[in-house]
Each structure stands twice: as C-alpha cells, then as structure tokens.
C-alpha cells in the first residue's frame, strides 16, 4: 500500500504546532449555506460563530489540560485548493493525495478525515477544482488525541460546560457519519495501541484472553495473537478498530462461523461513561452496560477505553476465491449457478466457513471463502456443488484454493487488501429460511437481479452465528437465524454530490424495499446499512431497543454522546447548516 509521504510531510507533521495556535472561527460554510448565529442554545449544540462558542483562550486552556493533545482540524485536502488554512495549493501533493485517497491509511492517521466520503459533504475534497470550497464544514472542529482516562474526562467536561457536540473517532471506518460532525469535538482514540495477552478467569470464562486499547486495529491484533499462537475474532477489513463500533455493533468476519460474532467474545469493557465515571463492565459487574456495549452500537453508552476478548489456539486454515462472468452466458444458466451457490450456503457456513461475495450486473465473485481449522480438500468438497453447477451450465470460471498452516497466513494470502468504501450503501439480514424452498430462493434471486440491473450491486457476508453466546448480549436476535448480511450499493461520484444523494435515495426507496418484501419483519446489520433507514430502532436493534434506551439514559443522562441512528438519537436532528439540535 502506497504511503502518502509528501502529503504527510506537508500536513500531518504540522498538526502538533497548529494545535497550539487556536484561532476563533467566525463562521463555517457547509455546502453553500451559512450558519446561523445566536441560535436557541437551549435546543441546539453550540456552533462555531455562536456567542457561546469557546474563546481562543478557553481552547488553549483545554489544550494545556490535555498536555498538548488538542488538534485543530486542517482538512488533508487543503493542498488541493487555493488559500486554504494558510496552506498553499500544491498540484504535486494533490495528485499524490488523489492517488491514495481510497487507502485507509490516508485517513486513519488523521484526526478528522472520515472513510465514508458522503459524510465529508465535499467540504474540502481533493477531486474538486482548486478554486472550489475548502472549509471545515462537516469535519469535526477539533479532536483530542486521547491516551488516558483523564483525557476522556477532561474532554467530556469541556463539551458539557460549553454545550458542544461530541463524537468518538477511532479509525474513521463508519458508514453513518458517527465519527464526524459539523461543529463537533472528537475524542480520537486511534493511538491507544496497548495489547496484552492474559490468563483470564471469571465465573463465565477461563482461558486465554486479549486486552486491546481502544485504538487497536484488526491487523495489529491478529499479528500479536499469532505471535502467541492464538487467534481472536476480527473483521474482514485489516484496518477496522476492534474496540470501536465494530465489536460494539456486533462484528462479523472470517472467524464468525467458527466462534461467533465479535460481540459474542467480549469478556469486559473499560469505559468512561457520559457522566465522566470510569467503570468496568463485565457479565457480573455493571452487567447492564456490558450487555448494551456488546452489540447495541458504538459511541452512545460511554467511551470505551479498552476491550478484553476471548483468544483461541491458532489453527490451520483454507481459503478459496471464485469468479465467473455473466457475459456470454444465458440468464438461466447464470441464475442456475447463483442458485447452486445460495443453496449450498447453509451447509458451508454450518461447517465453520464464512463467505464474502459480490454480485454485479456482469459477474459474481467469492473472495474469499474462509475455512478455519479445515484443509483445502475439505473446503473444496463444500464448494463442489457450485463448481459442478458452473461446469454443467458451461460457464467458465476462475478459481483458486489454498491451505495454510495458520489463520494469519491464510488471511494475508487469500484476503484482498480492503480500501475504503467508495459507495452509497444499505443493508438487510437475509434469513436462512429464504433458501429453504425453490420459490423463496427464486424470489431472492429476482430481488438481487432487480438491484444489479438498475445500477446497484449486492454483496454478502455469509456466516452461521446461530449458537447463542455463553453470556447474553444485545446483538439483534435476527442474527441468530441469518444466512448472510446483504449490503446493497450504488457507486459514489467524487465530482457530483447531488448524484450521491440520489444514489443513496435509490437505495432507500427502490433497493432495500425489494429485500424488505422478502423479510417484512426483518433486520439489518447496524454497522452496514442505510443511514436513512426508516424505523431504524426496530430494524437495527429489534426488541432490545427499549432496554438499550434505558441503559443509555442511565450512563449518559445528559445525552452528551450522539451518533446518527444510534440509541437515543431520535431526539436530535441535523439542521440544514449542520448544527445538532433537539427535535423539540
């Protein structure tokens, strides 16, 4: 993966100095609208330009309290625009930034840049013209480079005293805009990298465990686990933050069919609550908070300081990739092969295999099927029904399979390097019952064909997480009967924001309703779904919502922690200028 060295030398290395040079913001532009000044401060969070906005000396005092850890946002695309934040236009640096814009490492090393471009709102975009706007806009105004519980508490206290919107940011992986926000102050946990292996003993678990700081990424955790002859459940993406929204929202991945969701692995959380109190949450201590954090969504019940999860002995693993094209193939032949794959999924996932696949209007790709503790011959036998259907229908395909002596080696060899999602997305959990009969599977295929034939794509993560965890958690109960989590996408246009709004609207009004017809009382994975999902409380959280809301009120009684579609978010709304206000 290419490193944006020139950009980092121009921008990122300047941030510590800029953190000490805090200037007052007179107004912020979001899109083409100017913010209001003197808004109803009892209803809205204070916004840059309002009389209530902290004075420069107050920001500087916070910076001193934090030991220099306050960072004023300088959008990383400033080099692509004229007269932006005192940074001169630099065509060479801008071209390099564009070349690495879809790499996660471009964003997670910053304290402000989200990986879902829709929520950056083209505030300062590298692909727009040099004379186009470059403003803070929907980025956070400031971020606190957090490393201690005292940092968390000081930031919470400052946000409460000044009535400022507060967000929690780990790596910036986020399809809902929870880790950014206009006029917001972020607690940035990315540098909290502590990892330790523990011999854990409790009333509910005895065995090896891994303790992870709030900023540990999946790839980092897997490397340490491997060095100790262990594995831990993590995501498909290398750079996802394990202690953040990934595990707090459920967390599927290559090991899910073998061990369960990431939320099923949690032993304890270290948390700073919305009242600034440090607590541990385990199945026997603050057990309500433990239950809520383990599947009820990130950034709303408290700010996670660390996470401890079960660790398992390392195993051999096999993985396979498969691609076949629709081009030159009859619709009936292609559908027959797709049906064979879908029908085989219950047996495949019941055997401990997880599958990631993508369907477009031109092709089908399985990349990969991950089989922990399995030989390539055993995995091959599970995939043979699909391969035989391809041969019977005269469809040419590309296929590779490989066994590895360890899970990490298999992961590195057969998993693609995942970049940020340049797409507008929505999602739905597809139950196992939809492949139990010819009529239901036909309806499922017809719905997916409608999506891809109308400008969308469908991807799936197929897992078996039917086994309930040893300790109850707040994962949506629909997961326990799910065959795969479907994600529907339309392409993101870096030059036309209105086209992206239309693309997201197409997902909401056309594509997801096709899947809702098949699952009328169904659910969606709250980390990979439509940010405009109607009745998100039921779809994302199901029967757990009322209990989750009560726990939210207990541990964050003043509602400091907010994220779109998170528990309790319905009492807030984003105004046209970007500010966050109560609905009443």
XYZ file of C-alpha atoms in Angstrom, residues 26-584:
559
model
C -16.279 33.413 12.777
C -18.477 31.247 10.594
C -18.482 27.850 8.929
C -19.821 27.048 5.494
C -21.484 23.693 4.962
C -22.286 23.202 1.319
C -23.495 26.639 0.201
C -25.262 27.679 3.393
C -24.009 29.976 6.137
C -24.630 29.039 9.707
C -26.959 30.942 11.989
C -25.553 32.971 14.837
C -27.366 33.245 18.131
C -29.336 30.041 17.755
C -31.574 28.784 20.525
C -28.834 27.475 22.784
C -31.225 25.512 24.959
C -32.252 23.452 21.927
C -29.070 23.239 19.864
C -25.457 22.396 20.498
C -23.243 25.445 20.376
C -21.850 26.053 16.899
C -18.812 27.952 15.583
C -19.765 31.602 15.298
C -22.321 31.478 18.105
C -21.768 33.713 21.124
C -21.493 30.585 23.259
C -18.621 29.135 21.220
C -15.474 28.864 23.395
C -12.999 31.700 23.116
C -9.442 31.000 21.872
C -8.067 31.174 25.412
C -10.573 28.531 26.511
C -9.453 26.163 23.747
C -5.851 26.872 24.682
C -6.594 26.097 28.321
C -8.131 22.763 27.286
C -5.005 22.071 25.244
C -2.818 22.728 28.298
C -5.014 20.440 30.404
C -4.555 17.715 27.803
C -0.797 18.147 27.676
C -0.888 19.455 24.111
C -3.296 16.835 22.840
C -5.821 19.185 21.219
C -5.747 19.183 17.411
C -7.445 21.840 15.329
C -8.772 20.347 12.122
C -6.898 21.136 8.933
C -8.593 19.146 6.124
C -5.998 16.950 4.450
C -7.184 18.079 1.002
C -6.177 21.677 1.746
C -3.205 21.219 -0.582
C -5.699 20.797 -3.451
C -7.250 24.277 -3.056
C -6.221 27.913 -3.164
C -5.744 29.852 0.057
C -6.910 27.080 2.354
C -5.979 27.341 6.032
C -2.722 29.071 5.152
C -1.547 26.058 3.137
C -0.577 26.885 -0.452
C -2.047 24.977 -3.381
C 0.347 22.176 -4.337
C -0.533 20.322 -7.541
C 2.031 17.569 -6.938
C 0.855 16.879 -3.387
C -2.758 16.984 -4.530
C -2.109 14.432 -7.282
C -0.432 12.151 -4.765
C -3.314 12.561 -2.339
C -5.797 11.625 -5.046
C -3.760 8.511 -5.851
C -4.059 7.248 -2.264
C -7.425 8.706 -1.312
C -9.137 5.310 -1.209
C -6.460 3.823 1.074
C -7.490 3.544 4.742
C -4.030 4.670 5.838
C -4.635 8.057 4.262
C -7.471 8.690 6.691
C -6.902 6.813 9.937
C -3.631 8.651 10.562
C -5.625 11.885 10.649
C -7.844 13.086 13.449
C -10.677 14.228 11.202
C -10.957 12.574 7.779
C -13.792 10.001 7.562
C -13.612 6.965 5.281
C -17.217 7.340 4.082
C -16.949 10.294 1.678
C -20.674 11.065 1.699
C -20.320 12.418 5.241
C -17.406 14.648 4.305
C -20.028 16.521 2.231
C -17.334 17.728 -0.190
C -16.333 20.244 2.483
C -12.739 20.036 1.318
C -12.433 17.457 -1.416
C -9.270 16.585 -3.375
C -11.256 15.877 -6.557
C -12.975 19.238 -6.832
C -11.390 22.206 -8.625
C -8.661 24.194 -6.850
C -10.991 27.194 -6.642
C -13.785 25.114 -5.049
C -14.544 25.480 -1.354
C -12.202 24.063 1.247
C -13.806 24.548 4.654
C -14.061 22.505 7.835
C -17.755 22.083 7.111
C -18.882 18.642 8.238
C -15.499 17.663 9.680
C -15.004 17.958 13.435
C -13.667 21.334 14.534
C -11.179 19.864 16.994
C -10.025 16.447 18.119
C -8.438 15.289 21.347
C -5.611 12.823 20.847
C -6.719 10.703 23.786
C -4.460 8.347 25.706
C -5.686 8.341 29.303
C -8.935 8.268 31.221
C -8.179 11.819 32.353
C -8.171 12.923 28.693
C -11.608 11.387 28.256
C -12.950 13.058 31.386
C -11.492 16.487 30.586
C -12.976 16.367 27.091
C -16.385 15.276 28.359
C -16.345 18.059 30.933
C -15.375 20.698 28.330
C -18.063 19.537 25.895
C -20.700 19.606 28.629
C -19.730 23.035 30.000
C -19.789 24.591 26.544
C -22.692 22.568 25.142
C -20.600 21.284 22.211
C -21.411 18.295 20.034
C -19.158 15.384 20.968
C -18.216 12.423 18.788
C -15.969 9.413 19.265
C -13.486 8.658 16.498
C -11.274 5.578 16.260
C -10.082 4.902 12.709
C -12.837 6.661 10.770
C -14.411 3.419 9.465
C -18.035 4.444 9.617
C -20.938 4.325 7.159
C -23.265 6.502 9.252
C -21.344 9.694 9.988
C -20.989 8.810 13.668
C -17.277 9.653 13.798
C -17.589 13.142 12.350
C -19.942 16.095 12.653
C -20.175 19.802 11.941
C -19.171 21.899 14.919
C -18.084 18.852 16.889
C -15.245 17.992 19.236
C -13.915 14.455 18.752
C -12.295 12.096 21.199
C -9.730 10.397 18.946
C -8.638 7.015 20.305
C -6.508 5.829 17.381
C -3.185 5.940 19.244
C -4.377 3.835 22.178
C -2.481 0.774 20.962
C -1.902 -1.263 24.108
C -2.257 -5.043 23.635
C -1.672 -7.749 26.203
C -2.354 -11.481 26.472
C -3.923 -12.570 29.748
C -4.837 -15.764 31.537
C -8.419 -14.863 32.269
C -10.593 -16.373 34.963
C -14.150 -15.392 35.759
C -17.444 -17.094 36.613
C -18.263 -17.241 32.899
C -14.893 -17.916 31.230
C -11.495 -19.376 31.997
C -8.821 -19.288 29.347
C -6.632 -17.042 27.228
C -7.755 -13.502 26.581
C -6.510 -10.442 24.747
C -6.850 -6.946 26.166
C -6.910 -4.246 23.498
C -6.679 -0.492 23.756
C -9.427 1.486 22.081
C -7.270 2.242 19.025
C -6.075 -1.265 18.123
C -6.863 -2.264 14.543
C -7.741 -5.749 13.362
C -4.406 -6.362 11.633
C -2.484 -5.299 14.744
C -4.494 -7.592 16.992
C -4.059 -10.572 14.650
C -0.290 -10.099 14.470
C 0.072 -10.076 18.265
C -2.293 -13.006 18.665
C -0.344 -15.014 16.089
C 2.943 -14.305 17.879
C 1.430 -16.031 20.941
C -0.005 -18.966 18.979
C -3.512 -17.528 19.234
C -6.315 -16.014 17.163
C -9.058 -13.531 18.011
C -12.279 -12.812 16.166
C -11.914 -9.757 13.938
C -13.309 -8.192 10.810
C -12.653 -8.814 7.155
C -11.061 -5.394 6.822
C -7.495 -5.047 8.054
C -7.832 -1.538 9.481
C -11.138 -1.743 11.332
C -10.878 -0.776 15.021
C -11.857 -3.776 17.149
C -12.916 -1.952 20.315
C -14.994 0.626 18.476
C -18.226 0.363 16.551
C -17.140 -2.950 15.029
C -17.473 -5.042 18.200
C -19.976 -2.705 19.842
C -22.239 -3.180 16.807
C -21.900 -6.968 16.603
C -18.920 -7.616 14.338
C -18.906 -10.350 11.689
C -15.810 -11.673 9.909
C -13.836 -14.700 8.675
C -13.964 -16.477 12.055
C -17.626 -15.817 12.823
C -18.962 -19.192 11.654
C -16.421 -20.922 13.904
C -16.535 -18.792 17.063
C -19.447 -16.362 16.691
C -19.695 -12.607 16.287
C -17.104 -10.319 17.815
C -19.654 -9.148 20.400
C -20.006 -12.788 21.483
C -16.317 -12.812 22.509
C -16.394 -9.896 24.949
C -15.164 -10.526 28.492
C -15.009 -6.979 29.773
C -15.079 -3.335 28.792
C -13.274 -0.424 30.419
C -15.485 2.610 29.884
C -15.750 6.283 30.683
C -19.474 6.941 30.978
C -21.279 10.065 29.836
C -21.003 11.367 33.405
C -17.198 11.002 33.340
C -17.103 7.965 35.615
C -14.573 5.196 34.947
C -16.196 1.757 35.197
C -15.590 -1.836 34.220
C -18.438 -3.671 32.574
C -18.480 -7.477 32.729
C -21.179 -10.162 32.906
C -21.153 -9.730 36.702
C -20.174 -6.056 37.173
C -22.237 -3.266 35.621
C -23.773 -6.086 33.657
C -26.390 -3.855 32.040
C -23.667 -1.736 30.459
C -21.780 -4.883 29.409
C -24.935 -6.145 27.707
C -25.563 -2.835 25.906
C -21.997 -2.342 24.664
C -21.865 -5.908 23.333
C -23.996 -5.373 20.253
C -26.009 -2.213 20.927
C -23.888 0.135 18.822
C -20.861 2.329 19.390
C -20.329 5.837 20.713
C -23.549 6.241 22.686
C -23.469 4.440 26.073
C -19.944 5.502 27.004
C -16.466 5.924 25.580
C -14.580 2.640 25.515
C -11.084 2.758 26.956
C -10.239 -0.929 26.442
C -11.784 -4.243 25.464
C -10.914 -7.774 26.601
C -11.958 -10.692 24.399
C -11.561 -14.457 24.263
C -8.468 -15.728 22.476
C -8.307 -19.194 20.902
C -5.466 -21.504 19.897
C -4.266 -20.827 16.368
C -5.450 -23.251 13.699
C -4.633 -24.207 10.155
C -6.934 -22.654 7.601
C -8.008 -22.900 3.995
C -9.471 -20.258 1.733
C -10.814 -20.119 -1.809
C -11.624 -17.443 -4.379
C -14.046 -17.839 -7.279
C -15.129 -15.536 -10.107
C -17.447 -16.129 -13.051
C -18.874 -13.733 -15.608
C -22.379 -13.088 -16.830
C -21.045 -12.013 -20.234
C -21.778 -14.541 -22.960
C -23.829 -16.633 -20.545
C -27.589 -17.077 -20.721
C -29.635 -15.602 -17.880
C -30.999 -19.022 -16.955
C -27.515 -20.577 -16.806
C -26.134 -17.751 -14.661
C -29.133 -17.887 -12.344
C -28.771 -21.639 -12.021
C -25.157 -21.304 -10.864
C -26.064 -18.491 -8.471
C -28.856 -20.614 -7.054
C -26.497 -23.539 -6.526
C -24.190 -21.274 -4.538
C -27.001 -19.882 -2.387
C -28.485 -23.315 -1.704
C -25.074 -24.573 -0.601
C -24.511 -21.743 1.897
C -26.245 -23.314 4.925
C -24.056 -26.406 4.678
C -20.959 -24.308 4.003
C -21.470 -21.981 6.961
C -22.645 -24.787 9.270
C -19.206 -26.328 8.683
C -17.480 -23.234 10.085
C -16.839 -21.395 6.811
C -17.516 -17.680 6.247
C -18.012 -16.360 2.696
C -17.682 -12.866 1.275
C -19.187 -12.422 -2.183
C -20.278 -9.709 -4.623
C -22.900 -9.798 -7.379
C -22.901 -7.172 -10.130
C -24.657 -6.895 -13.474
C -21.623 -8.509 -15.116
C -20.175 -11.031 -12.659
C -20.166 -12.968 -9.395
C -17.104 -13.021 -7.140
C -16.450 -15.066 -3.995
C -13.446 -13.504 -2.279
C -12.859 -15.437 -0.173
C -14.464 -18.426 1.450
C -12.571 -18.675 4.758
C -12.345 -22.074 6.454
C -10.577 -22.081 9.840
C -9.337 -25.465 11.047
C -10.032 -27.013 7.671
C -7.890 -28.441 4.858
C -8.211 -27.264 1.270
C -9.662 -30.684 0.396
C -12.407 -30.277 2.994
C -13.240 -26.777 1.771
C -13.185 -27.977 -1.834
C -15.845 -30.582 -1.035
C -18.133 -27.879 0.355
C -17.726 -25.717 -2.752
C -18.074 -28.548 -5.269
C -21.863 -28.130 -5.737
C -21.277 -24.591 -7.032
C -18.335 -25.621 -9.218
C -20.299 -28.545 -10.646
C -23.219 -26.259 -11.491
C -20.857 -23.927 -13.326
C -19.487 -26.797 -15.375
C -22.949 -28.195 -16.101
C -24.084 -24.800 -17.364
C -20.983 -24.303 -19.498
C -19.790 -21.280 -17.515
C -16.064 -20.627 -17.455
C -14.682 -19.551 -14.095
C -11.506 -18.564 -12.291
C -10.897 -20.487 -9.096
C -8.092 -20.808 -6.581
C -7.863 -22.591 -3.252
C -5.038 -22.801 -0.746
C -4.393 -24.311 2.648
C -2.166 -22.585 5.201
C -0.573 -23.711 8.473
C -2.033 -20.738 10.393
C -5.057 -18.498 10.237
C -2.973 -15.332 9.820
C -1.060 -16.743 6.855
C -4.325 -17.703 5.175
C -5.769 -14.280 5.906
C -2.787 -12.474 4.427
C -2.607 -14.740 1.376
C -6.238 -15.032 0.333
C -7.975 -11.910 1.636
C -7.835 -8.806 -0.551
C -6.480 -5.560 0.845
C -9.655 -3.649 1.635
C -9.770 0.014 0.735
C -12.372 2.483 1.915
C -15.893 2.027 0.577
C -16.426 4.393 -2.335
C -20.137 3.640 -2.427
C -23.506 4.603 -1.021
C -24.852 1.634 0.917
C -27.817 -0.032 2.557
C -28.272 -3.477 4.079
C -30.542 -6.291 5.189
C -30.037 -9.530 7.078
C -31.162 -12.434 4.891
C -32.543 -15.347 6.932
C -31.682 -18.966 6.267
C -35.353 -19.654 5.523
C -35.091 -17.803 2.193
C -33.058 -20.632 0.655
C -35.227 -23.417 2.060
C -37.552 -23.685 -0.957
C -37.382 -23.155 -4.706
C -39.985 -20.383 -4.603
C -38.284 -18.378 -1.859
C -34.833 -18.671 -3.394
C -36.274 -17.645 -6.750
C -37.750 -14.549 -5.120
C -34.376 -13.771 -3.523
C -32.560 -14.069 -6.851
C -35.191 -11.922 -8.577
C -34.739 -9.191 -5.945
C -30.961 -9.232 -6.345
C -31.291 -9.162 -10.156
C -33.586 -6.140 -9.898
C -30.921 -4.322 -7.898
C -27.985 -5.087 -10.190
C -29.992 -4.433 -13.347
C -30.904 -0.980 -12.042
C -27.446 0.321 -11.280
C -26.697 -1.330 -7.950
C -24.516 -4.104 -6.562
C -25.194 -6.709 -3.902
C -22.549 -8.116 -1.587
C -22.963 -10.684 1.134
C -21.142 -11.920 4.203
C -22.411 -15.431 4.842
C -21.942 -16.776 8.372
C -23.523 -19.114 10.870
C -23.851 -17.360 14.232
C -26.909 -19.317 15.338
C -25.227 -20.536 18.517
C -26.063 -18.226 21.393
C -23.090 -16.849 23.356
C -22.379 -18.058 26.868
C -23.416 -14.647 28.201
C -26.426 -12.811 26.702
C -25.717 -9.644 24.750
C -27.666 -7.015 22.825
C -26.939 -8.276 19.302
C -30.149 -8.149 17.272
C -31.824 -11.576 17.692
C -32.284 -11.787 13.911
C -28.564 -12.552 13.614
C -29.194 -15.992 15.108
C -31.241 -17.052 12.068
C -29.263 -15.143 9.423
C -27.668 -16.785 6.401
C -25.915 -13.690 5.146
C -25.748 -9.965 5.707
C -26.575 -8.328 2.391
C -25.147 -4.918 1.523
C -26.632 -3.010 -1.410
C -24.555 -0.283 -3.016
C -24.565 2.385 -5.693
C -21.292 3.953 -6.876
C -20.003 7.126 -5.257
C -19.337 10.004 -7.656
C -16.426 12.137 -6.395
C -17.463 15.063 -8.600
C -21.233 15.175 -8.161
C -22.582 15.287 -4.625
C -26.188 15.506 -5.759
C -25.706 12.264 -7.689
C -24.640 10.616 -4.443
C -27.683 11.935 -2.620
C -29.783 10.488 -5.444
C -27.863 7.195 -5.268
C -28.463 6.910 -1.546
C -32.104 7.760 -2.106
C -32.348 4.987 -4.682
C -31.143 2.528 -2.060
C -33.740 3.770 0.436
C -36.727 3.924 -1.887
C -36.022 1.207 -4.504
C -33.473 -1.400 -3.496
C -33.948 -2.021 0.224
C -37.758 -2.233 -0.194
C -37.196 -5.192 -2.536
C -35.431 -7.021 0.292
C -37.985 -5.826 2.840
C -40.699 -7.516 0.773
C -38.878 -10.794 1.417
C -38.184 -10.028 5.100
C -41.125 -7.844 6.241
C -40.290 -8.148 9.954
C -36.571 -8.367 9.350
C -33.430 -6.580 10.395
C -30.210 -5.014 9.168
C -26.646 -5.072 10.483
C -26.408 -1.725 12.244
C -22.801 -1.205 11.060
C -23.560 -1.799 7.374
C -26.975 -0.448 6.493
C -28.843 2.523 5.083
C -28.179 5.675 7.156
C -31.652 6.841 6.089
C -33.323 3.628 7.255
C -36.906 4.298 8.375
C -37.823 2.785 11.754
C -34.136 2.132 12.434
C -34.916 1.393 16.080
C -36.700 -1.824 15.120
C -34.551 -2.711 12.097
C -31.175 -2.195 13.805
C -31.963 -3.105 17.416
C -35.244 -5.054 17.393
C -36.806 -5.998 20.728
C -33.690 -4.772 22.562
C -34.314 -1.094 21.835
C -36.323 -0.038 24.879
C -33.871 -1.675 27.279
C -30.936 -0.156 25.398
C -32.552 3.277 25.630
C -32.999 2.930 29.396
C -29.308 1.995 29.756
C -28.361 4.966 27.570
C -30.265 7.281 29.908
C -28.612 5.699 32.946
C -25.000 6.055 31.818
C -25.331 9.181 29.658
C -28.222 11.027 31.358
C -27.443 14.388 29.719
C -27.212 12.915 26.217
C -23.638 14.043 25.518
C -22.924 11.112 23.218
C -24.700 11.228 19.868
C -24.418 9.411 16.566
C -26.897 9.150 13.692
C -29.100 6.024 14.109
C -27.518 5.267 17.491
C -29.660 4.502 20.522
C -31.338 7.703 21.694
C -30.545 9.659 18.523
C -34.197 10.181 17.604
C -34.421 13.188 19.932
C -31.835 15.024 17.799
C -31.786 16.294 14.240
C -29.182 17.804 11.933
C -30.208 21.265 10.763
C -29.524 22.471 7.182
C -26.397 24.312 8.331
C -25.078 21.156 10.019
C -25.682 22.024 13.650
C -27.161 19.428 16.010
C -30.465 20.358 17.663
C -33.147 18.746 19.791
C -36.277 17.862 17.865
C -38.475 19.702 20.367
